[in-house]
Short mmCIF file of N, CA and C in Angstrom, two decimals:
data_model
loop_
_atom_site.label_atom_id
_atom_site.label_comp_id
_atom_site.label_asym_id
_atom_site.label_seq_id
_atom_site.Cartn_x
_atom_site.Cartn_y
_atom_site.Cartn_z
N GLN A 1 -30.46 -10.06 19.38
CA GLN A 1 -29.88 -8.90 20.01
C GLN A 1 -29.02 -9.17 21.32
N SER A 2 -29.31 -10.61 21.85
CA SER A 2 -28.43 -11.04 22.68
C SER A 2 -26.90 -11.54 22.31
N CYS A 3 -26.79 -11.99 20.88
CA CYS A 3 -25.80 -12.43 20.30
C CYS A 3 -24.83 -11.28 20.03
N LEU A 4 -25.39 -10.19 19.51
CA LEU A 4 -24.74 -8.83 19.60
C LEU A 4 -24.02 -8.47 20.78
N LEU A 5 -25.08 -8.49 21.87
CA LEU A 5 -24.40 -8.04 23.26
C LEU A 5 -23.47 -8.87 23.65
N LEU A 6 -23.42 -10.37 23.39
CA LEU A 6 -22.31 -11.13 23.66
C LEU A 6 -21.01 -10.82 22.88
N THR A 7 -21.28 -10.70 21.44
CA THR A 7 -20.06 -9.93 20.75
C THR A 7 -19.29 -8.84 21.19
N ASN A 8 -20.12 -8.07 21.46
CA ASN A 8 -19.67 -6.88 22.01
C ASN A 8 -18.97 -6.88 23.60
N ALA A 9 -19.44 -7.87 24.15
CA ALA A 9 -18.86 -7.71 25.72
C ALA A 9 -17.59 -8.51 25.32
N LEU A 10 -17.68 -9.55 24.63
CA LEU A 10 -16.44 -10.36 24.26
C LEU A 10 -15.20 -9.31 23.76
N ALA A 11 -15.64 -8.79 22.79
CA ALA A 11 -14.86 -7.51 22.28
C ALA A 11 -14.34 -6.83 23.34
N ALA A 12 -15.05 -6.19 24.31
CA ALA A 12 -14.58 -5.59 25.50
C ALA A 12 -13.67 -6.36 26.13
N PHE A 13 -14.01 -7.60 26.57
CA PHE A 13 -13.00 -8.30 27.23
C PHE A 13 -11.66 -8.58 26.75
N ALA A 14 -11.63 -8.62 25.17
CA ALA A 14 -10.40 -9.00 24.65
C ALA A 14 -9.56 -7.89 24.74
N LEU A 15 -10.12 -6.49 24.61
CA LEU A 15 -9.64 -5.40 24.51
C LEU A 15 -8.88 -5.34 25.95
N GLY A 16 -9.74 -5.71 27.01
CA GLY A 16 -9.00 -5.69 28.20
C GLY A 16 -8.07 -6.59 28.54
N ARG A 17 -7.86 -7.47 27.97
CA ARG A 17 -6.98 -8.52 27.88
C ARG A 17 -5.54 -7.97 27.48
N ILE A 18 -5.73 -7.35 26.19
CA ILE A 18 -4.72 -6.47 25.41
C ILE A 18 -4.01 -5.64 26.50
N ILE A 19 -4.92 -4.78 26.99
CA ILE A 19 -4.40 -3.71 27.68
C ILE A 19 -3.63 -4.51 28.97
N LEU A 20 -4.02 -5.28 29.64
CA LEU A 20 -3.23 -6.17 30.56
C LEU A 20 -1.85 -6.85 30.20
N ARG A 21 -2.23 -7.07 28.73
CA ARG A 21 -0.72 -7.69 28.28
C ARG A 21 0.33 -6.53 28.02
N PHE A 22 -0.04 -5.27 28.16
CA PHE A 22 0.98 -4.21 27.83
C PHE A 22 1.31 -3.58 29.50
N GLY A 23 0.68 -4.58 30.44
CA GLY A 23 1.36 -4.18 31.74
C GLY A 23 0.51 -3.21 32.45
N VAL A 24 -0.45 -2.96 32.01
CA VAL A 24 -1.53 -1.98 32.69
C VAL A 24 -2.00 -2.83 33.81
N SER A 25 -2.46 -2.33 35.09
CA SER A 25 -3.26 -3.13 36.21
C SER A 25 -4.60 -3.22 35.79
N GLU A 26 -5.10 -4.14 36.72
CA GLU A 26 -6.51 -4.62 36.45
C GLU A 26 -7.62 -3.50 36.45
N ARG A 27 -7.40 -2.83 37.18
CA ARG A 27 -8.61 -1.93 37.54
C ARG A 27 -8.63 -0.67 36.14
N PRO A 28 -7.38 -0.26 35.61
CA PRO A 28 -7.37 0.64 34.45
C PRO A 28 -7.89 -0.05 33.58
N ALA A 29 -7.27 -1.54 33.27
CA ALA A 29 -7.68 -2.37 32.09
C ALA A 29 -9.10 -2.53 31.88
N LEU A 30 -9.96 -2.69 33.40
CA LEU A 30 -10.91 -2.88 33.19
C LEU A 30 -11.90 -1.53 32.84
N LEU A 31 -11.45 -0.47 33.35
CA LEU A 31 -11.96 0.65 32.61
C LEU A 31 -11.85 1.01 31.27
N GLY A 32 -10.86 0.50 30.73
CA GLY A 32 -10.46 0.82 29.21
C GLY A 32 -11.61 -0.05 28.45
N ALA A 33 -11.71 -1.20 29.03
CA ALA A 33 -12.57 -2.01 28.51
C ALA A 33 -14.34 -1.47 28.66
N LEU A 34 -14.50 -1.11 29.68
CA LEU A 34 -15.83 -0.22 29.62
C LEU A 34 -16.09 0.86 28.92
N LEU A 35 -14.90 1.68 28.94
CA LEU A 35 -14.96 2.78 27.93
C LEU A 35 -15.32 2.55 26.60
N PHE A 36 -14.58 1.12 26.28
CA PHE A 36 -14.89 0.94 25.07
C PHE A 36 -16.30 0.35 24.68
N LEU A 37 -16.95 -0.12 25.51
CA LEU A 37 -18.34 -0.51 25.35
C LEU A 37 -19.25 0.92 25.46
N CYS A 38 -18.64 1.81 26.18
CA CYS A 38 -19.80 3.06 26.49
C CYS A 38 -19.36 4.26 25.98
N TRP A 39 -18.19 4.27 25.19
CA TRP A 39 -18.01 5.74 24.81
C TRP A 39 -18.82 6.33 23.55
N PRO A 40 -19.14 7.47 24.11
CA PRO A 40 -20.31 8.41 23.32
C PRO A 40 -20.47 8.07 21.98
N SER A 41 -19.22 8.35 21.33
CA SER A 41 -18.95 8.51 19.81
C SER A 41 -19.11 6.99 18.92
N LYS A 42 -19.41 5.87 19.91
CA LYS A 42 -19.45 4.55 19.19
C LYS A 42 -20.46 4.71 18.01
N ASP A 43 -20.17 4.06 17.05
CA ASP A 43 -20.89 3.88 16.07
C ASP A 43 -22.41 3.21 16.46
N ALA A 44 -23.53 3.78 16.11
CA ALA A 44 -24.63 3.05 16.46
C ALA A 44 -24.51 1.90 15.81
N THR A 45 -24.18 1.32 14.36
CA THR A 45 -24.39 0.30 13.79
C THR A 45 -23.68 -0.93 14.70
N MET A 46 -22.99 -0.53 15.83
CA MET A 46 -22.40 -1.53 16.70
C MET A 46 -23.68 -2.28 17.31
N PHE A 47 -24.56 -1.56 17.48
CA PHE A 47 -25.83 -2.14 18.30
C PHE A 47 -26.93 -2.22 17.70
N TRP A 48 -26.75 -2.43 16.24
CA TRP A 48 -27.68 -2.75 15.34
C TRP A 48 -27.83 -4.24 15.19
N PRO A 49 -28.81 -5.13 15.42
CA PRO A 49 -28.56 -6.61 15.32
C PRO A 49 -28.33 -7.29 13.94
N PHE A 50 -28.75 -6.50 13.13
CA PHE A 50 -28.37 -7.03 11.95
C PHE A 50 -27.34 -6.69 11.12
N VAL A 51 -26.32 -5.81 11.60
CA VAL A 51 -24.90 -5.69 11.27
C VAL A 51 -23.90 -6.21 12.43
N ILE A 52 -24.36 -7.39 12.92
CA ILE A 52 -23.39 -7.74 14.00
C ILE A 52 -22.31 -8.30 13.16
N ILE A 53 -22.07 -8.23 12.14
CA ILE A 53 -20.82 -8.73 11.30
C ILE A 53 -19.80 -7.73 11.45
N ASN A 54 -20.07 -6.40 11.61
CA ASN A 54 -19.00 -5.22 12.25
C ASN A 54 -18.36 -5.56 13.53
N SER A 55 -19.43 -5.91 14.31
CA SER A 55 -18.55 -6.22 15.99
C SER A 55 -18.03 -7.67 15.90
N ALA A 56 -18.53 -8.48 15.16
CA ALA A 56 -17.67 -10.05 14.87
C ALA A 56 -16.31 -9.61 14.18
N SER A 57 -16.52 -8.90 13.36
CA SER A 57 -14.99 -8.56 12.63
C SER A 57 -14.06 -7.87 13.68
N LEU A 58 -14.44 -7.12 14.25
CA LEU A 58 -13.64 -6.26 15.34
C LEU A 58 -13.45 -7.55 16.31
N LEU A 59 -14.39 -8.23 16.80
CA LEU A 59 -13.81 -9.31 17.78
C LEU A 59 -12.66 -10.32 17.21
N ALA A 60 -12.72 -10.68 15.86
CA ALA A 60 -12.04 -11.54 15.24
C ALA A 60 -10.53 -10.67 15.25
N MET A 61 -10.63 -9.37 15.00
CA MET A 61 -9.55 -8.75 14.81
C MET A 61 -8.66 -8.89 16.29
N LEU A 62 -9.39 -8.35 17.22
CA LEU A 62 -8.69 -8.55 18.52
C LEU A 62 -8.31 -9.62 19.04
N ALA A 63 -8.97 -10.63 18.59
CA ALA A 63 -8.45 -12.08 18.93
C ALA A 63 -7.29 -12.45 18.16
N ALA A 64 -7.17 -12.03 16.95
CA ALA A 64 -5.84 -12.33 16.00
C ALA A 64 -4.79 -11.47 16.70
N TYR A 65 -4.92 -10.32 17.43
CA TYR A 65 -3.91 -9.29 17.97
C TYR A 65 -3.53 -10.12 19.42
N LEU A 66 -4.45 -10.51 20.02
CA LEU A 66 -4.12 -11.22 21.36
C LEU A 66 -3.34 -12.53 20.93
N ALA A 67 -3.44 -13.37 19.93
CA ALA A 67 -2.89 -14.48 19.49
C ALA A 67 -1.29 -14.19 18.92
N HIS A 68 -1.46 -13.08 18.16
CA HIS A 68 -0.38 -12.46 18.01
C HIS A 68 0.70 -12.24 19.23
N LEU A 69 0.23 -11.23 20.10
CA LEU A 69 1.04 -11.25 21.11
C LEU A 69 1.55 -12.51 21.87
N ASP A 70 0.62 -13.35 22.04
CA ASP A 70 0.80 -14.71 22.45
C ASP A 70 2.22 -15.19 21.83
N TYR A 71 2.35 -15.13 20.35
CA TYR A 71 3.31 -15.52 19.46
C TYR A 71 4.36 -14.92 19.92
N VAL A 72 4.48 -13.65 19.86
CA VAL A 72 5.73 -12.97 20.23
C VAL A 72 6.21 -13.02 21.71
N GLU A 73 5.30 -13.72 22.64
CA GLU A 73 6.18 -13.77 23.66
C GLU A 73 6.50 -15.36 23.77
N SER A 74 5.84 -16.03 23.36
CA SER A 74 5.81 -17.53 23.53
C SER A 74 6.80 -18.33 22.36
N GLY A 75 6.49 -17.81 21.15
CA GLY A 75 7.05 -18.26 19.96
C GLY A 75 6.18 -19.61 19.50
N ARG A 76 5.05 -19.81 20.12
CA ARG A 76 4.34 -21.01 20.02
C ARG A 76 3.74 -20.79 18.29
N LEU A 77 4.16 -21.82 17.46
CA LEU A 77 3.55 -21.34 16.02
C LEU A 77 1.83 -21.43 15.73
N ARG A 78 1.49 -22.29 16.91
CA ARG A 78 -0.20 -22.33 17.12
C ARG A 78 -0.69 -21.00 16.96
N SER A 79 -0.25 -20.14 18.03
CA SER A 79 -0.57 -18.90 18.09
C SER A 79 -0.45 -18.10 16.86
N LEU A 80 0.93 -18.24 16.12
CA LEU A 80 0.77 -17.48 14.86
C LEU A 80 -0.05 -17.82 13.74
N ALA A 81 -0.23 -19.21 13.75
CA ALA A 81 -1.66 -19.65 12.96
C ALA A 81 -2.96 -19.45 13.55
N LEU A 82 -3.04 -19.38 14.66
CA LEU A 82 -4.58 -18.74 14.94
C LEU A 82 -4.63 -17.45 14.78
N SER A 83 -3.51 -16.53 15.06
CA SER A 83 -3.64 -15.01 14.86
C SER A 83 -3.91 -15.05 12.85
N SER A 84 -3.23 -15.47 12.30
CA SER A 84 -3.17 -15.83 10.76
C SER A 84 -4.83 -16.00 10.49
N MET A 85 -5.48 -17.12 10.89
CA MET A 85 -6.76 -17.42 10.64
C MET A 85 -7.90 -16.46 11.37
N ALA A 86 -7.42 -15.80 12.48
CA ALA A 86 -8.28 -14.64 12.81
C ALA A 86 -8.44 -13.71 11.97
N VAL A 87 -7.35 -13.27 11.54
CA VAL A 87 -7.41 -12.02 10.49
C VAL A 87 -8.21 -12.26 9.19
N LEU A 88 -7.91 -13.62 8.67
CA LEU A 88 -8.89 -13.92 7.84
C LEU A 88 -10.20 -13.79 8.02
N ALA A 89 -10.65 -14.49 9.12
CA ALA A 89 -11.96 -14.21 9.61
C ALA A 89 -12.57 -13.16 9.68
N SER A 90 -11.48 -12.07 10.39
CA SER A 90 -11.95 -10.78 10.25
C SER A 90 -12.45 -10.08 9.34
N LEU A 91 -11.77 -10.42 8.45
CA LEU A 91 -11.71 -9.60 6.83
C LEU A 91 -12.86 -10.31 6.17
N ALA A 92 -13.05 -11.37 6.28
CA ALA A 92 -14.04 -11.95 5.44
C ALA A 92 -15.56 -11.80 5.98
N LEU A 93 -15.42 -11.43 7.26
CA LEU A 93 -16.78 -10.76 7.88
C LEU A 93 -17.08 -9.48 7.46
N TYR A 94 -15.95 -8.54 7.67
CA TYR A 94 -16.25 -7.19 7.23
C TYR A 94 -15.09 -6.54 7.29
N ASP A 95 -14.63 -5.95 5.99
CA ASP A 95 -12.97 -5.49 5.96
C ASP A 95 -12.70 -4.15 6.36
N GLN A 96 -13.26 -3.97 7.49
CA GLN A 96 -13.09 -2.75 8.22
C GLN A 96 -11.80 -2.60 9.01
N CYS A 97 -11.15 -3.70 9.20
CA CYS A 97 -9.60 -3.56 9.82
C CYS A 97 -8.59 -3.95 9.00
N VAL A 98 -8.77 -3.69 7.56
CA VAL A 98 -7.83 -4.10 6.59
C VAL A 98 -6.33 -3.29 6.90
N PHE A 99 -6.74 -2.24 7.12
CA PHE A 99 -5.60 -1.36 7.21
C PHE A 99 -4.68 -1.31 8.61
N LEU A 100 -5.03 -2.32 9.54
CA LEU A 100 -4.57 -2.61 11.15
C LEU A 100 -3.02 -3.19 10.93
N LEU A 101 -2.63 -3.58 9.92
CA LEU A 101 -1.34 -4.38 10.06
C LEU A 101 -0.25 -3.59 10.80
N PRO A 102 0.13 -2.39 10.61
CA PRO A 102 1.07 -1.78 11.58
C PRO A 102 0.85 -1.92 13.17
N LEU A 103 -0.37 -2.46 13.70
CA LEU A 103 -0.44 -2.65 14.97
C LEU A 103 0.12 -4.15 15.28
N TRP A 104 0.54 -5.03 14.40
CA TRP A 104 1.12 -6.10 14.59
C TRP A 104 2.70 -5.95 15.21
N LEU A 105 3.20 -4.70 14.78
CA LEU A 105 4.51 -4.22 15.12
C LEU A 105 4.76 -3.72 16.54
N ILE A 106 3.25 -3.28 17.24
CA ILE A 106 3.50 -2.95 18.41
C ILE A 106 3.33 -4.18 19.45
N THR A 107 4.53 -4.11 20.28
CA THR A 107 4.49 -5.03 21.28
C THR A 107 4.41 -4.38 22.76
N PRO A 108 4.24 -5.13 23.80
CA PRO A 108 4.33 -4.62 25.14
C PRO A 108 5.88 -3.92 25.31
N ARG A 109 6.93 -4.65 24.82
CA ARG A 109 8.38 -4.33 24.90
C ARG A 109 8.93 -3.57 24.04
N LEU A 110 7.97 -2.98 23.09
CA LEU A 110 8.45 -2.05 21.62
C LEU A 110 9.54 -1.04 22.30
N LEU A 111 9.17 -0.29 23.24
CA LEU A 111 10.04 1.12 23.75
C LEU A 111 11.22 0.41 24.48
N ILE A 112 11.38 -0.96 24.89
CA ILE A 112 12.73 -1.37 25.32
C ILE A 112 13.31 -2.11 24.43
N ASP A 113 12.81 -3.10 23.81
CA ASP A 113 13.63 -3.87 23.00
C ASP A 113 13.28 -3.59 21.35
N GLY A 114 12.59 -2.60 21.04
CA GLY A 114 12.42 -2.47 19.59
C GLY A 114 11.23 -3.35 19.20
N VAL A 115 11.35 -3.62 17.71
CA VAL A 115 10.45 -4.51 17.10
C VAL A 115 11.03 -5.91 17.26
N PRO A 116 10.75 -6.88 17.95
CA PRO A 116 11.43 -8.23 17.81
C PRO A 116 10.87 -8.88 16.72
N THR A 117 11.80 -9.78 16.36
CA THR A 117 11.87 -10.82 14.82
C THR A 117 10.66 -11.53 15.06
N ARG A 118 9.96 -11.83 16.14
CA ARG A 118 8.83 -12.64 16.15
C ARG A 118 7.38 -11.42 15.85
N ALA A 119 7.74 -10.34 16.08
CA ALA A 119 6.65 -9.11 15.81
C ALA A 119 6.76 -9.26 14.33
N ARG A 120 7.75 -9.08 13.67
CA ARG A 120 8.02 -8.90 12.34
C ARG A 120 7.50 -10.01 11.55
N ASN A 121 7.59 -11.35 12.07
CA ASN A 121 7.07 -12.46 11.38
C ASN A 121 5.75 -12.61 11.38
N GLY A 122 5.01 -12.18 12.69
CA GLY A 122 3.68 -12.18 12.78
C GLY A 122 3.00 -11.14 11.96
N ALA A 123 3.70 -9.90 11.82
CA ALA A 123 3.07 -8.86 10.81
C ALA A 123 3.29 -9.32 9.33
N ALA A 124 4.31 -10.22 9.12
CA ALA A 124 4.45 -10.57 7.65
C ALA A 124 3.44 -11.77 7.39
N ALA A 125 3.07 -12.68 8.33
CA ALA A 125 1.73 -13.88 8.50
C ALA A 125 0.48 -12.76 8.20
N ALA A 126 0.40 -11.95 8.90
CA ALA A 126 -0.91 -11.04 9.09
C ALA A 126 -0.99 -10.20 7.62
N ALA A 127 0.24 -9.89 6.96
CA ALA A 127 0.35 -9.17 5.80
C ALA A 127 -0.13 -10.42 4.53
N VAL A 128 0.42 -11.55 4.70
CA VAL A 128 0.04 -12.49 3.78
C VAL A 128 -1.43 -12.87 3.70
N ALA A 129 -1.89 -13.04 4.89
CA ALA A 129 -3.32 -13.36 5.32
C ALA A 129 -4.13 -12.20 4.51
N THR A 130 -4.01 -10.98 4.60
CA THR A 130 -4.66 -9.92 4.30
C THR A 130 -4.32 -9.89 2.73
N ALA A 131 -3.29 -10.13 2.25
CA ALA A 131 -3.08 -10.23 0.92
C ALA A 131 -3.84 -11.24 0.19
N ALA A 132 -4.08 -12.16 0.76
CA ALA A 132 -4.78 -13.30 0.11
C ALA A 132 -6.10 -13.00 0.11
N TYR A 133 -6.97 -12.40 1.31
CA TYR A 133 -8.10 -11.84 1.08
C TYR A 133 -8.52 -10.86 0.09
N LEU A 134 -7.47 -9.90 0.24
CA LEU A 134 -7.60 -8.82 -0.77
C LEU A 134 -7.43 -9.45 -2.53
N THR A 135 -6.71 -10.43 -2.68
CA THR A 135 -6.62 -10.97 -3.87
C THR A 135 -8.01 -11.86 -4.04
N PHE A 136 -8.52 -12.45 -3.33
CA PHE A 136 -9.58 -13.10 -3.55
C PHE A 136 -11.00 -12.13 -3.76
N LYS A 137 -10.96 -10.97 -3.21
CA LYS A 137 -12.04 -9.92 -3.15
C LYS A 137 -11.75 -9.24 -4.50
N LEU A 138 -10.66 -8.67 -4.86
CA LEU A 138 -10.49 -7.94 -5.73
C LEU A 138 -10.13 -8.53 -7.23
N VAL A 139 -9.70 -9.71 -7.11
CA VAL A 139 -9.01 -10.40 -8.32
C VAL A 139 -10.04 -11.73 -8.98
N PHE A 140 -10.27 -12.57 -7.92
CA PHE A 140 -10.72 -13.95 -7.91
C PHE A 140 -12.15 -13.72 -8.23
N VAL A 141 -12.91 -12.88 -7.30
CA VAL A 141 -14.61 -12.67 -7.27
C VAL A 141 -14.78 -11.98 -8.45
N PRO A 142 -14.12 -10.84 -9.02
CA PRO A 142 -14.56 -9.80 -9.97
C PRO A 142 -14.31 -10.64 -11.48
N HIS A 143 -12.88 -11.26 -11.48
CA HIS A 143 -12.50 -11.92 -12.57
C HIS A 143 -12.98 -13.59 -13.12
N VAL A 144 -12.93 -14.18 -12.04
CA VAL A 144 -13.21 -15.56 -12.01
C VAL A 144 -15.10 -15.71 -12.02
N MET A 145 -15.25 -14.93 -10.98
CA MET A 145 -16.95 -15.18 -10.71
C MET A 145 -17.69 -14.16 -11.19
N HIS A 146 -17.04 -13.22 -11.97
CA HIS A 146 -17.89 -12.43 -12.94
C HIS A 146 -18.74 -11.48 -11.91
N ILE A 147 -18.27 -11.10 -10.54
CA ILE A 147 -19.25 -10.61 -9.76
C ILE A 147 -18.30 -9.36 -9.68
N PRO A 148 -18.98 -8.05 -10.11
CA PRO A 148 -18.21 -7.01 -10.13
C PRO A 148 -17.89 -5.97 -8.53
N PHE A 149 -16.92 -5.48 -8.53
CA PHE A 149 -16.50 -4.71 -7.30
C PHE A 149 -16.99 -3.51 -7.43
N ASN A 150 -18.18 -2.99 -6.74
CA ASN A 150 -18.76 -1.74 -7.06
C ASN A 150 -18.42 -0.60 -5.91
N LYS A 151 -17.13 -0.71 -5.61
CA LYS A 151 -16.61 0.48 -4.64
C LYS A 151 -15.55 0.95 -5.02
N THR A 152 -15.51 2.43 -4.79
CA THR A 152 -14.41 3.07 -5.32
C THR A 152 -13.24 3.24 -4.07
N PHE A 153 -12.00 3.23 -4.45
CA PHE A 153 -10.78 3.31 -3.49
C PHE A 153 -10.33 4.75 -3.90
N VAL A 154 -10.07 5.64 -2.76
CA VAL A 154 -9.42 6.82 -2.50
C VAL A 154 -8.01 6.63 -1.72
N LEU A 155 -7.33 6.28 -2.34
CA LEU A 155 -5.87 6.23 -1.48
C LEU A 155 -5.06 7.34 -1.67
N THR A 156 -5.34 8.46 -1.13
CA THR A 156 -4.29 9.66 -1.19
C THR A 156 -3.88 9.97 0.21
N ALA A 157 -2.79 10.91 0.03
CA ALA A 157 -2.30 11.26 1.36
C ALA A 157 -3.31 12.39 1.97
N SER A 158 -3.94 13.27 1.20
CA SER A 158 -4.70 14.00 1.60
C SER A 158 -6.18 13.63 2.30
N HIS A 159 -6.79 12.50 1.58
CA HIS A 159 -7.69 11.71 1.81
C HIS A 159 -7.63 10.97 3.28
N PHE A 160 -6.20 10.61 3.33
CA PHE A 160 -6.04 9.73 4.60
C PHE A 160 -6.10 10.76 5.56
N MET A 161 -5.34 11.78 5.61
CA MET A 161 -5.29 12.87 6.68
C MET A 161 -6.57 13.22 6.93
N LEU A 162 -7.70 13.57 5.87
CA LEU A 162 -9.07 14.19 6.10
C LEU A 162 -9.72 12.96 7.06
N THR A 163 -9.68 11.93 6.70
CA THR A 163 -10.54 10.55 7.19
C THR A 163 -9.75 10.64 8.79
N PHE A 164 -8.43 10.64 8.72
CA PHE A 164 -8.02 10.63 10.26
C PHE A 164 -8.38 11.71 11.14
N LEU A 165 -8.37 12.62 10.52
CA LEU A 165 -8.75 13.94 11.47
C LEU A 165 -10.08 13.68 11.85
N SER A 166 -10.96 13.44 10.84
CA SER A 166 -12.41 13.19 11.43
C SER A 166 -12.50 12.29 12.13
N GLY A 167 -11.62 11.18 12.28
CA GLY A 167 -11.92 10.32 13.21
C GLY A 167 -11.59 10.60 14.55
N VAL A 168 -10.69 11.49 14.59
CA VAL A 168 -10.13 12.18 15.81
C VAL A 168 -11.24 13.17 16.30
N GLU A 169 -11.55 13.80 15.54
CA GLU A 169 -12.95 15.06 15.87
C GLU A 169 -13.93 14.00 16.45
N ALA A 170 -14.47 13.23 15.60
CA ALA A 170 -15.40 12.32 15.95
C ALA A 170 -15.32 11.47 17.40
N ASN A 171 -14.12 11.23 17.54
CA ASN A 171 -14.01 10.39 19.21
C ASN A 171 -13.41 11.27 20.15
N LEU A 172 -13.12 12.31 19.69
CA LEU A 172 -12.36 13.47 20.81
C LEU A 172 -12.53 14.65 20.81
N GLY A 173 -13.36 15.24 20.07
CA GLY A 173 -13.59 16.70 19.43
C GLY A 173 -14.57 17.47 20.71
N PRO A 174 -14.32 18.66 20.43
CA PRO A 174 -15.11 19.56 21.48
C PRO A 174 -16.68 19.22 21.43
N SER A 175 -17.17 19.08 20.29
CA SER A 175 -18.93 18.62 20.17
C SER A 175 -18.99 17.37 21.13
N LEU A 176 -18.19 16.35 20.78
CA LEU A 176 -18.43 15.04 21.48
C LEU A 176 -18.16 15.23 23.24
N ILE A 177 -17.27 16.09 23.58
CA ILE A 177 -16.99 16.54 24.88
C ILE A 177 -18.24 17.31 25.78
N LEU A 178 -18.61 18.38 24.78
CA LEU A 178 -19.91 19.00 25.24
C LEU A 178 -21.10 18.28 25.61
N PHE A 179 -21.45 17.05 24.46
CA PHE A 179 -22.33 16.32 24.48
C PHE A 179 -22.29 15.29 26.03
N SER A 180 -21.09 14.93 26.09
CA SER A 180 -21.03 14.12 27.00
C SER A 180 -21.10 14.61 28.43
N LEU A 181 -20.79 16.04 28.58
CA LEU A 181 -20.49 16.68 29.91
C LEU A 181 -22.23 17.13 29.93
N ARG A 182 -22.88 17.48 28.94
CA ARG A 182 -24.36 17.64 29.17
C ARG A 182 -25.16 16.44 29.52
N ALA A 183 -24.51 15.13 28.99
CA ALA A 183 -25.64 13.86 29.28
C ALA A 183 -25.08 13.53 30.65
N LEU A 184 -23.85 13.73 31.12
CA LEU A 184 -23.63 13.46 32.42
C LEU A 184 -24.31 14.16 33.40
N ARG A 185 -24.32 15.61 33.11
CA ARG A 185 -25.02 16.38 34.13
C ARG A 185 -26.74 16.12 34.45
N ALA A 186 -27.19 15.74 33.08
CA ALA A 186 -28.54 15.46 33.07
C ALA A 186 -28.84 13.90 33.93
N ALA A 187 -27.93 13.29 33.65
CA ALA A 187 -27.96 11.82 34.44
C ALA A 187 -27.86 12.07 35.74
#
């Protein structure tokens, strides 16, 4: 339980660091990190000790994005390598973040300078790491190791929109807002 608590606290800290990188002052960044920890729709599995891989995967992806932002600012190849390795670690733990690649194009100066070359390079490196992981999982494991992949993919625009809108409803919908207000009043 304490390892899971530490992992979630580190993820909140990483999120706070990302918010700071985008030029937000310390108090709102701290509020964002705290909201990350206590938002009422947070998946209960984030707090089940035997599924620490979900939280660890998210922590690795947040660390990857922080390293990417450092690479975009500094140009240090070490940060680019660290970002790619953290993407691989995140996906190897649990592939919940596999579709976050477009995030790599978003940088603190996006609205001023557009997408800088380093952000494109970092996104390409993250895409290569993701492709390597998917090749291992979807080609090597089933065909070389003879372990079948027993999940189905639904990659349609309508399924994407349904999933996206369900996520918005779960995180910001009227039911959640009413529940939060009732809980606040009761507290």
